[in-house]
Amino acid sequence: MAITTLDRFADPFLLARQQGLQTFLSRVARHPLLSANPDLIAFLSLMKDEFTQYRAAHPSVGTLASMISETRRLVQTRVPSLCDDQSSSEDTGSGLTDLGVGLIGSKAMQQYEHEFRGYADEHVN
């Protein structure tokens, strides 16, 4: 079912979004690493102006995420076979290939993405 402009302000849609956000926040709060992250705590607890000041004082908040995204994008474009076939890295033994698979195709990353898809699917129904 497609959401129209009017539907996104309907009570059932807003309630589903609110429940999804609440589930996400409670899982983040229970996560052993994320719950202790000072950047996440600042993001969730500071008001907009205070968070802007926090980001100015702690530039690593956005910088690290953008560096990781850029690195992943560069590896994907320069070595596209890493994204297509993970088994080739086992055969070649290449250090670069192993590094790329560690960044892009690791089982941990796949599990992480699968969990977030599951979170989204829980609240679509």
PDB file of N, CA and C in Angstrom, residues 4-98:
ATOM      1  N   THR A   4       0.065   8.094   0.752  1.00  0.00           N
ATOM      2  CA  THR A   4      -0.119   9.385   0.099  1.00  0.00           C
ATOM      3  C   THR A   4       0.235  10.491   1.081  1.00  0.00           C
ATOM      4  N   THR A   5       0.268  11.705   0.585  1.00  0.00           N
ATOM      5  CA  THR A   5       0.600  12.846   1.436  1.00  0.00           C
ATOM      6  C   THR A   5      -0.358  12.953   2.609  1.00  0.00           C
ATOM      7  N   LEU A   6      -1.625  12.708   2.371  1.00  0.00           N
ATOM      8  CA  LEU A   6      -2.607  12.807   3.443  1.00  0.00           C
ATOM      9  C   LEU A   6      -2.493  11.650   4.434  1.00  0.00           C
ATOM     10  N   ASP A   7      -2.145  10.458   3.929  1.00  0.00           N
ATOM     11  CA  ASP A   7      -2.049   9.283   4.803  1.00  0.00           C
ATOM     12  C   ASP A   7      -0.942   9.411   5.846  1.00  0.00           C
ATOM     13  N   ARG A   8       0.126  10.104   5.523  1.00  0.00           N
ATOM     14  CA  ARG A   8       1.241  10.167   6.469  1.00  0.00           C
ATOM     15  C   ARG A   8       0.921  10.999   7.704  1.00  0.00           C
ATOM     16  N   PHE A   9      -0.197  11.702   7.687  1.00  0.00           N
ATOM     17  CA  PHE A   9      -0.633  12.442   8.869  1.00  0.00           C
ATOM     18  C   PHE A   9      -1.804  11.751   9.571  1.00  0.00           C
ATOM     19  N   ALA A  10      -2.193  10.591   9.068  1.00  0.00           N
ATOM     20  CA  ALA A  10      -3.297   9.844   9.668  1.00  0.00           C
ATOM     21  C   ALA A  10      -2.839   9.214  10.984  1.00  0.00           C
ATOM     22  N   ASP A  11      -3.757   9.116  11.922  1.00  0.00           N
ATOM     23  CA  ASP A  11      -3.432   8.577  13.244  1.00  0.00           C
ATOM     24  C   ASP A  11      -2.836   7.168  13.203  1.00  0.00           C
ATOM     25  N   PRO A  12      -3.382   6.230  12.410  1.00  0.00           N
ATOM     26  CA  PRO A  12      -2.787   4.882  12.398  1.00  0.00           C
ATOM     27  C   PRO A  12      -1.331   4.886  11.908  1.00  0.00           C
ATOM     28  N   PHE A  13      -1.053   5.700  10.901  1.00  0.00           N
ATOM     29  CA  PHE A  13       0.316   5.784  10.390  1.00  0.00           C
ATOM     30  C   PHE A  13       1.250   6.376  11.447  1.00  0.00           C
ATOM     31  N   LEU A  14       0.819   7.454  12.067  1.00  0.00           N
ATOM     32  CA  LEU A  14       1.643   8.095  13.093  1.00  0.00           C
ATOM     33  C   LEU A  14       1.860   7.176  14.289  1.00  0.00           C
ATOM     34  N   LEU A  15       0.837   6.432  14.668  1.00  0.00           N
ATOM     35  CA  LEU A  15       0.961   5.503  15.786  1.00  0.00           C
ATOM     36  C   LEU A  15       1.971   4.400  15.468  1.00  0.00           C
ATOM     37  N   ALA A  16       1.913   3.865  14.248  1.00  0.00           N
ATOM     38  CA  ALA A  16       2.866   2.829  13.846  1.00  0.00           C
ATOM     39  C   ALA A  16       4.292   3.369  13.850  1.00  0.00           C
ATOM     40  N   ARG A  17       4.481   4.588  13.364  1.00  0.00           N
ATOM     41  CA  ARG A  17       5.811   5.208  13.366  1.00  0.00           C
ATOM     42  C   ARG A  17       6.297   5.446  14.795  1.00  0.00           C
ATOM     43  N   GLN A  18       5.400   5.878  15.648  1.00  0.00           N
ATOM     44  CA  GLN A  18       5.750   6.137  17.041  1.00  0.00           C
ATOM     45  C   GLN A  18       6.168   4.834  17.734  1.00  0.00           C
ATOM     46  N   GLN A  19       5.438   3.762  17.486  1.00  0.00           N
ATOM     47  CA  GLN A  19       5.772   2.475  18.089  1.00  0.00           C
ATOM     48  C   GLN A  19       7.110   1.963  17.563  1.00  0.00           C
ATOM     49  N   GLY A  20       7.350   2.148  16.265  1.00  0.00           N
ATOM     50  CA  GLY A  20       8.627   1.738  15.685  1.00  0.00           C
ATOM     51  C   GLY A  20       9.795   2.499  16.287  1.00  0.00           C
ATOM     52  N   LEU A  21       9.622   3.795  16.457  1.00  0.00           N
ATOM     53  CA  LEU A  21      10.673   4.613  17.061  1.00  0.00           C
ATOM     54  C   LEU A  21      10.908   4.201  18.512  1.00  0.00           C
ATOM     55  N   GLN A  22       9.843   3.937  19.234  1.00  0.00           N
ATOM     56  CA  GLN A  22       9.981   3.523  20.634  1.00  0.00           C
ATOM     57  C   GLN A  22      10.723   2.193  20.735  1.00  0.00           C
ATOM     58  N   THR A  23      10.414   1.251  19.846  1.00  0.00           N
ATOM     59  CA  THR A  23      11.108  -0.038  19.833  1.00  0.00           C
ATOM     60  C   THR A  23      12.587   0.161  19.541  1.00  0.00           C
ATOM     61  N   PHE A  24      12.885   0.991  18.537  1.00  0.00           N
ATOM     62  CA  PHE A  24      14.275   1.271  18.184  1.00  0.00           C
ATOM     63  C   PHE A  24      15.027   1.874  19.369  1.00  0.00           C
ATOM     64  N   LEU A  25      14.429   2.871  20.008  1.00  0.00           N
ATOM     65  CA  LEU A  25      15.094   3.531  21.130  1.00  0.00           C
ATOM     66  C   LEU A  25      15.300   2.583  22.312  1.00  0.00           C
ATOM     67  N   SER A  26      14.341   1.724  22.573  1.00  0.00           N
ATOM     68  CA  SER A  26      14.514   0.781  23.687  1.00  0.00           C
ATOM     69  C   SER A  26      15.607  -0.240  23.377  1.00  0.00           C
ATOM     70  N   ARG A  27      15.727  -0.654  22.116  1.00  0.00           N
ATOM     71  CA  ARG A  27      16.799  -1.589  21.748  1.00  0.00           C
ATOM     72  C   ARG A  27      18.159  -0.910  21.809  1.00  0.00           C
ATOM     73  N   VAL A  28      18.224   0.343  21.398  1.00  0.00           N
ATOM     74  CA  VAL A  28      19.479   1.090  21.512  1.00  0.00           C
ATOM     75  C   VAL A  28      19.869   1.224  22.979  1.00  0.00           C
ATOM     76  N   ALA A  29      18.901   1.514  23.829  1.00  0.00           N
ATOM     77  CA  ALA A  29      19.180   1.683  25.257  1.00  0.00           C
ATOM     78  C   ALA A  29      19.682   0.387  25.894  1.00  0.00           C
ATOM     79  N   ARG A  30      19.245  -0.769  25.381  1.00  0.00           N
ATOM     80  CA  ARG A  30      19.681  -2.061  25.927  1.00  0.00           C
ATOM     81  C   ARG A  30      20.988  -2.544  25.309  1.00  0.00           C
ATOM     82  N   HIS A  31      21.413  -1.959  24.196  1.00  0.00           N
ATOM     83  CA  HIS A  31      22.611  -2.415  23.498  1.00  0.00           C
ATOM     84  C   HIS A  31      23.849  -2.100  24.342  1.00  0.00           C
ATOM     85  N   PRO A  32      24.725  -3.084  24.570  1.00  0.00           N
ATOM     86  CA  PRO A  32      25.857  -2.864  25.473  1.00  0.00           C
ATOM     87  C   PRO A  32      26.851  -1.797  24.997  1.00  0.00           C
ATOM     88  N   LEU A  33      27.062  -1.669  23.700  1.00  0.00           N
ATOM     89  CA  LEU A  33      28.009  -0.673  23.206  1.00  0.00           C
ATOM     90  C   LEU A  33      27.353   0.679  22.958  1.00  0.00           C
ATOM     91  N   LEU A  34      26.202   0.661  22.321  1.00  0.00           N
ATOM     92  CA  LEU A  34      25.554   1.921  21.966  1.00  0.00           C
ATOM     93  C   LEU A  34      25.083   2.701  23.185  1.00  0.00           C
ATOM     94  N   SER A  35      24.630   1.999  24.201  1.00  0.00           N
ATOM     95  CA  SER A  35      24.107   2.700  25.379  1.00  0.00           C
ATOM     96  C   SER A  35      25.191   3.465  26.129  1.00  0.00           C
ATOM     97  N   ALA A  36      26.458   3.137  25.903  1.00  0.00           N
ATOM     98  CA  ALA A  36      27.557   3.832  26.569  1.00  0.00           C
ATOM     99  C   ALA A  36      28.252   4.843  25.660  1.00  0.00           C
ATOM    100  N   ASN A  37      27.780   4.997  24.434  1.00  0.00           N
ATOM    101  CA  ASN A  37      28.411   5.903  23.477  1.00  0.00           C
ATOM    102  C   ASN A  37      28.030   7.346  23.798  1.00  0.00           C
ATOM    103  N   PRO A  38      29.009   8.201  24.126  1.00  0.00           N
ATOM    104  CA  PRO A  38      28.676   9.582  24.497  1.00  0.00           C
ATOM    105  C   PRO A  38      28.040  10.377  23.359  1.00  0.00           C
ATOM    106  N   ASP A  39      28.414  10.075  22.118  1.00  0.00           N
ATOM    107  CA  ASP A  39      27.822  10.790  20.986  1.00  0.00           C
ATOM    108  C   ASP A  39      26.344  10.447  20.840  1.00  0.00           C
ATOM    109  N   LEU A  40      26.002   9.173  21.011  1.00  0.00           N
ATOM    110  CA  LEU A  40      24.599   8.771  20.921  1.00  0.00           C
ATOM    111  C   LEU A  40      23.796   9.341  22.090  1.00  0.00           C
ATOM    112  N   ILE A  41      24.376   9.324  23.263  1.00  0.00           N
ATOM    113  CA  ILE A  41      23.691   9.899  24.426  1.00  0.00           C
ATOM    114  C   ILE A  41      23.411  11.379  24.190  1.00  0.00           C
ATOM    115  N   ALA A  42      24.391  12.094  23.644  1.00  0.00           N
ATOM    116  CA  ALA A  42      24.193  13.519  23.346  1.00  0.00           C
ATOM    117  C   ALA A  42      23.105  13.699  22.297  1.00  0.00           C
ATOM    118  N   PHE A  43      23.124  12.869  21.262  1.00  0.00           N
ATOM    119  CA  PHE A  43      22.122  12.975  20.196  1.00  0.00           C
ATOM    120  C   PHE A  43      20.709  12.763  20.735  1.00  0.00           C
ATOM    121  N   LEU A  44      20.554  11.800  21.620  1.00  0.00           N
ATOM    122  CA  LEU A  44      19.226  11.475  22.132  1.00  0.00           C
ATOM    123  C   LEU A  44      18.753  12.393  23.253  1.00  0.00           C
ATOM    124  N   SER A  45      19.672  13.029  23.952  1.00  0.00           N
ATOM    125  CA  SER A  45      19.251  13.786  25.132  1.00  0.00           C
ATOM    126  C   SER A  45      19.329  15.305  25.002  1.00  0.00           C
ATOM    127  N   LEU A  46      20.151  15.820  24.088  1.00  0.00           N
ATOM    128  CA  LEU A  46      20.299  17.270  23.972  1.00  0.00           C
ATOM    129  C   LEU A  46      19.266  17.863  23.021  1.00  0.00           C
ATOM    130  N   MET A  47      18.884  19.092  23.312  1.00  0.00           N
ATOM    131  CA  MET A  47      17.995  19.822  22.411  1.00  0.00           C
ATOM    132  C   MET A  47      18.806  20.249  21.187  1.00  0.00           C
ATOM    133  N   LYS A  48      18.127  20.725  20.148  1.00  0.00           N
ATOM    134  CA  LYS A  48      18.772  21.019  18.870  1.00  0.00           C
ATOM    135  C   LYS A  48      19.959  21.976  19.019  1.00  0.00           C
ATOM    136  N   ASP A  49      19.767  23.093  19.701  1.00  0.00           N
ATOM    137  CA  ASP A  49      20.851  24.072  19.853  1.00  0.00           C
ATOM    138  C   ASP A  49      22.018  23.502  20.653  1.00  0.00           C
ATOM    139  N   GLU A  50      21.705  22.759  21.708  1.00  0.00           N
ATOM    140  CA  GLU A  50      22.756  22.150  22.523  1.00  0.00           C
ATOM    141  C   GLU A  50      23.527  21.104  21.727  1.00  0.00           C
ATOM    142  N   PHE A  51      22.805  20.335  20.900  1.00  0.00           N
ATOM    143  CA  PHE A  51      23.474  19.311  20.102  1.00  0.00           C
ATOM    144  C   PHE A  51      24.357  19.950  19.033  1.00  0.00           C
ATOM    145  N   THR A  52      23.933  21.069  18.473  1.00  0.00           N
ATOM    146  CA  THR A  52      24.758  21.789  17.499  1.00  0.00           C
ATOM    147  C   THR A  52      26.067  22.225  18.155  1.00  0.00           C
ATOM    148  N   GLN A  53      25.985  22.715  19.370  1.00  0.00           N
ATOM    149  CA  GLN A  53      27.191  23.099  20.108  1.00  0.00           C
ATOM    150  C   GLN A  53      28.058  21.872  20.405  1.00  0.00           C
ATOM    151  N   TYR A  54      27.416  20.766  20.755  1.00  0.00           N
ATOM    152  CA  TYR A  54      28.148  19.529  21.033  1.00  0.00           C
ATOM    153  C   TYR A  54      28.908  19.068  19.790  1.00  0.00           C
ATOM    154  N   ARG A  55      28.247  19.112  18.633  1.00  0.00           N
ATOM    155  CA  ARG A  55      28.899  18.691  17.387  1.00  0.00           C
ATOM    156  C   ARG A  55      30.069  19.593  17.040  1.00  0.00           C
ATOM    157  N   ALA A  56      29.932  20.897  17.316  1.00  0.00           N
ATOM    158  CA  ALA A  56      31.039  21.816  17.050  1.00  0.00           C
ATOM    159  C   ALA A  56      32.238  21.492  17.943  1.00  0.00           C
ATOM    160  N   ALA A  57      31.970  21.105  19.173  1.00  0.00           N
ATOM    161  CA  ALA A  57      33.036  20.769  20.113  1.00  0.00           C
ATOM    162  C   ALA A  57      33.585  19.357  19.899  1.00  0.00           C
ATOM    163  N   HIS A  58      32.807  18.481  19.265  1.00  0.00           N
ATOM    164  CA  HIS A  58      33.189  17.086  19.022  1.00  0.00           C
ATOM    165  C   HIS A  58      32.981  16.764  17.543  1.00  0.00           C
ATOM    166  N   PRO A  59      33.878  17.202  16.666  1.00  0.00           N
ATOM    167  CA  PRO A  59      33.654  17.014  15.230  1.00  0.00           C
ATOM    168  C   PRO A  59      33.650  15.557  14.789  1.00  0.00           C
ATOM    169  N   SER A  60      34.098  14.649  15.635  1.00  0.00           N
ATOM    170  CA  SER A  60      34.132  13.240  15.242  1.00  0.00           C
ATOM    171  C   SER A  60      32.743  12.643  15.080  1.00  0.00           C
ATOM    172  N   VAL A  61      31.708  13.315  15.582  1.00  0.00           N
ATOM    173  CA  VAL A  61      30.351  12.767  15.509  1.00  0.00           C
ATOM    174  C   VAL A  61      29.972  12.468  14.064  1.00  0.00           C
ATOM    175  N   GLY A  62      30.117  13.433  13.172  1.00  0.00           N
ATOM    176  CA  GLY A  62      29.746  13.225  11.778  1.00  0.00           C
ATOM    177  C   GLY A  62      30.907  12.791  10.914  1.00  0.00           C
ATOM    178  N   THR A  63      32.120  13.146  11.306  1.00  0.00           N
ATOM    179  CA  THR A  63      33.289  12.881  10.489  1.00  0.00           C
ATOM    180  C   THR A  63      33.562  11.391  10.350  1.00  0.00           C
ATOM    181  N   LEU A  64      33.515  10.655  11.443  1.00  0.00           N
ATOM    182  CA  LEU A  64      33.806   9.230  11.390  1.00  0.00           C
ATOM    183  C   LEU A  64      32.800   8.498  10.513  1.00  0.00           C
ATOM    184  N   ALA A  65      31.534   8.805  10.666  1.00  0.00           N
ATOM    185  CA  ALA A  65      30.510   8.147   9.850  1.00  0.00           C
ATOM    186  C   ALA A  65      30.715   8.450   8.374  1.00  0.00           C
ATOM    187  N   SER A  66      31.031   9.682   8.036  1.00  0.00           N
ATOM    188  CA  SER A  66      31.233  10.020   6.628  1.00  0.00           C
ATOM    189  C   SER A  66      32.501   9.366   6.088  1.00  0.00           C
ATOM    190  N   MET A  67      33.548   9.245   6.921  1.00  0.00           N
ATOM    191  CA  MET A  67      34.769   8.581   6.469  1.00  0.00           C
ATOM    192  C   MET A  67      34.513   7.102   6.196  1.00  0.00           C
ATOM    193  N   ILE A  68      33.747   6.454   7.055  1.00  0.00           N
ATOM    194  CA  ILE A  68      33.433   5.040   6.848  1.00  0.00           C
ATOM    195  C   ILE A  68      32.607   4.863   5.583  1.00  0.00           C
ATOM    196  N   SER A  69      31.615   5.716   5.384  1.00  0.00           N
ATOM    197  CA  SER A  69      30.786   5.634   4.177  1.00  0.00           C
ATOM    198  C   SER A  69      31.616   5.840   2.924  1.00  0.00           C
ATOM    199  N   GLU A  70      32.495   6.820   2.956  1.00  0.00           N
ATOM    200  CA  GLU A  70      33.334   7.107   1.794  1.00  0.00           C
ATOM    201  C   GLU A  70      34.293   5.957   1.519  1.00  0.00           C
ATOM    202  N   THR A  71      34.879   5.379   2.559  1.00  0.00           N
ATOM    203  CA  THR A  71      35.786   4.249   2.382  1.00  0.00           C
ATOM    204  C   THR A  71      35.053   3.061   1.779  1.00  0.00           C
ATOM    205  N   ARG A  72      33.875   2.780   2.287  1.00  0.00           N
ATOM    206  CA  ARG A  72      33.093   1.665   1.759  1.00  0.00           C
ATOM    207  C   ARG A  72      32.737   1.900   0.297  1.00  0.00           C
ATOM    208  N   ARG A  73      32.329   3.135  -0.040  1.00  0.00           N
ATOM    209  CA  ARG A  73      31.975   3.457  -1.419  1.00  0.00           C
ATOM    210  C   ARG A  73      33.184   3.288  -2.335  1.00  0.00           C
ATOM    211  N   LEU A  74      34.359   3.763  -1.905  1.00  0.00           N
ATOM    212  CA  LEU A  74      35.561   3.645  -2.724  1.00  0.00           C
ATOM    213  C   LEU A  74      35.949   2.190  -2.945  1.00  0.00           C
ATOM    214  N   VAL A  75      35.888   1.385  -1.894  1.00  0.00           N
ATOM    215  CA  VAL A  75      36.232  -0.030  -2.044  1.00  0.00           C
ATOM    216  C   VAL A  75      35.250  -0.710  -2.992  1.00  0.00           C
ATOM    217  N   GLN A  76      33.962  -0.388  -2.868  1.00  0.00           N
ATOM    218  CA  GLN A  76      32.962  -0.999  -3.742  1.00  0.00           C
ATOM    219  C   GLN A  76      33.180  -0.617  -5.200  1.00  0.00           C
ATOM    220  N   THR A  77      33.546   0.634  -5.470  1.00  0.00           N
ATOM    221  CA  THR A  77      33.712   1.053  -6.864  1.00  0.00           C
ATOM    222  C   THR A  77      35.028   0.579  -7.450  1.00  0.00           C
ATOM    223  N   ARG A  78      36.071   0.500  -6.645  1.00  0.00           N
ATOM    224  CA  ARG A  78      37.378   0.106  -7.178  1.00  0.00           C
ATOM    225  C   ARG A  78      37.568  -1.402  -7.250  1.00  0.00           C
ATOM    226  N   VAL A  79      36.895  -2.131  -6.392  1.00  0.00           N
ATOM    227  CA  VAL A  79      37.009  -3.590  -6.399  1.00  0.00           C
ATOM    228  C   VAL A  79      35.597  -4.166  -6.357  1.00  0.00           C
ATOM    229  N   PRO A  80      34.851  -4.057  -7.472  1.00  0.00           N
ATOM    230  CA  PRO A  80      33.448  -4.490  -7.454  1.00  0.00           C
ATOM    231  C   PRO A  80      33.269  -5.980  -7.208  1.00  0.00           C
ATOM    232  N   SER A  81      34.282  -6.782  -7.497  1.00  0.00           N
ATOM    233  CA  SER A  81      34.136  -8.221  -7.276  1.00  0.00           C
ATOM    234  C   SER A  81      33.961  -8.551  -5.800  1.00  0.00           C
ATOM    235  N   LEU A  82      34.377  -7.659  -4.913  1.00  0.00           N
ATOM    236  CA  LEU A  82      34.193  -7.906  -3.480  1.00  0.00           C
ATOM    237  C   LEU A  82      32.724  -7.973  -3.108  1.00  0.00           C
ATOM    238  N   CYS A  83      31.938  -7.167  -3.774  1.00  0.00           N
ATOM    239  CA  CYS A  83      30.513  -7.121  -3.460  1.00  0.00           C
ATOM    240  C   CYS A  83      29.767  -8.275  -4.106  1.00  0.00           C
ATOM    241  N   ASP A  84      30.287  -8.769  -5.227  1.00  0.00           N
ATOM    242  CA  ASP A  84      29.572  -9.784  -5.986  1.00  0.00           C
ATOM    243  C   ASP A  84      29.792 -11.189  -5.449  1.00  0.00           C
ATOM    244  N   ASP A  85      31.047 -11.526  -5.109  1.00  0.00           N
ATOM    245  CA  ASP A  85      31.348 -12.903  -4.762  1.00  0.00           C
ATOM    246  C   ASP A  85      32.312 -12.941  -3.584  1.00  0.00           C
ATOM    247  N   GLN A  86      31.823 -13.314  -2.436  1.00  0.00           N
ATOM    248  CA  GLN A  86      32.673 -13.383  -1.251  1.00  0.00           C
ATOM    249  C   GLN A  86      33.578 -14.606  -1.287  1.00  0.00           C
ATOM    250  N   SER A  87      33.169 -15.653  -1.958  1.00  0.00           N
ATOM    251  CA  SER A  87      33.954 -16.881  -1.956  1.00  0.00           C
ATOM    252  C   SER A  87      35.269 -16.711  -2.696  1.00  0.00           C
ATOM    253  N   SER A  88      35.370 -15.754  -3.624  1.00  0.00           N
ATOM    254  CA  SER A  88      36.607 -15.560  -4.355  1.00  0.00           C
ATOM    255  C   SER A  88      37.734 -15.118  -3.437  1.00  0.00           C
ATOM    256  N   SER A  89      37.429 -14.442  -2.345  1.00  0.00           N
ATOM    257  CA  SER A  89      38.471 -13.995  -1.418  1.00  0.00           C
ATOM    258  C   SER A  89      39.125 -15.182  -0.723  1.00  0.00           C
ATOM    259  N   GLU A  90      38.387 -16.258  -0.516  1.00  0.00           N
ATOM    260  CA  GLU A  90      38.954 -17.430   0.130  1.00  0.00           C
ATOM    261  C   GLU A  90      39.939 -18.126  -0.799  1.00  0.00           C
ATOM    262  N   ASP A  91      39.682 -18.078  -2.101  1.00  0.00           N
ATOM    263  CA  ASP A  91      40.535 -18.745  -3.062  1.00  0.00           C
ATOM    264  C   ASP A  91      41.809 -17.961  -3.337  1.00  0.00           C
ATOM    265  N   THR A  92      41.730 -16.634  -3.425  1.00  0.00           N
ATOM    266  CA  THR A  92      42.872 -15.835  -3.838  1.00  0.00           C
ATOM    267  C   THR A  92      43.844 -15.575  -2.707  1.00  0.00           C
ATOM    268  N   GLY A  93      43.358 -15.396  -1.487  1.00  0.00           N
ATOM    269  CA  GLY A  93      44.234 -15.104  -0.369  1.00  0.00           C
ATOM    270  C   GLY A  93      44.806 -13.704  -0.414  1.00  0.00           C
ATOM    271  N   SER A  94      44.259 -12.835  -1.216  1.00  0.00           N
ATOM    272  CA  SER A  94      44.749 -11.471  -1.352  1.00  0.00           C
ATOM    273  C   SER A  94      44.450 -10.669  -0.097  1.00  0.00           C
ATOM    274  N   GLY A  95      45.439  -9.919   0.397  1.00  0.00           N
ATOM    275  CA  GLY A  95      45.241  -9.076   1.569  1.00  0.00           C
ATOM    276  C   GLY A  95      44.209  -8.004   1.321  1.00  0.00           C
ATOM    277  N   LEU A  96      44.240  -7.372   0.141  1.00  0.00           N
ATOM    278  CA  LEU A  96      43.269  -6.334  -0.183  1.00  0.00           C
ATOM    279  C   LEU A  96      41.866  -6.912  -0.229  1.00  0.00           C
ATOM    280  N   THR A  97      41.747  -8.087  -0.830  1.00  0.00           N
ATOM    281  CA  THR A  97      40.432  -8.709  -0.910  1.00  0.00           C
ATOM    282  C   THR A  97      39.915  -9.040   0.483  1.00  0.00           C
ATOM    283  N   ASP A  98      40.783  -9.570   1.338  1.00  0.00           N
ATOM    284  CA  ASP A  98      40.362  -9.886   2.699  1.00  0.00           C
ATOM    285  C   ASP A  98      39.935  -8.631   3.441  1.00  0.00           C
TER     286      ASP A  98
END
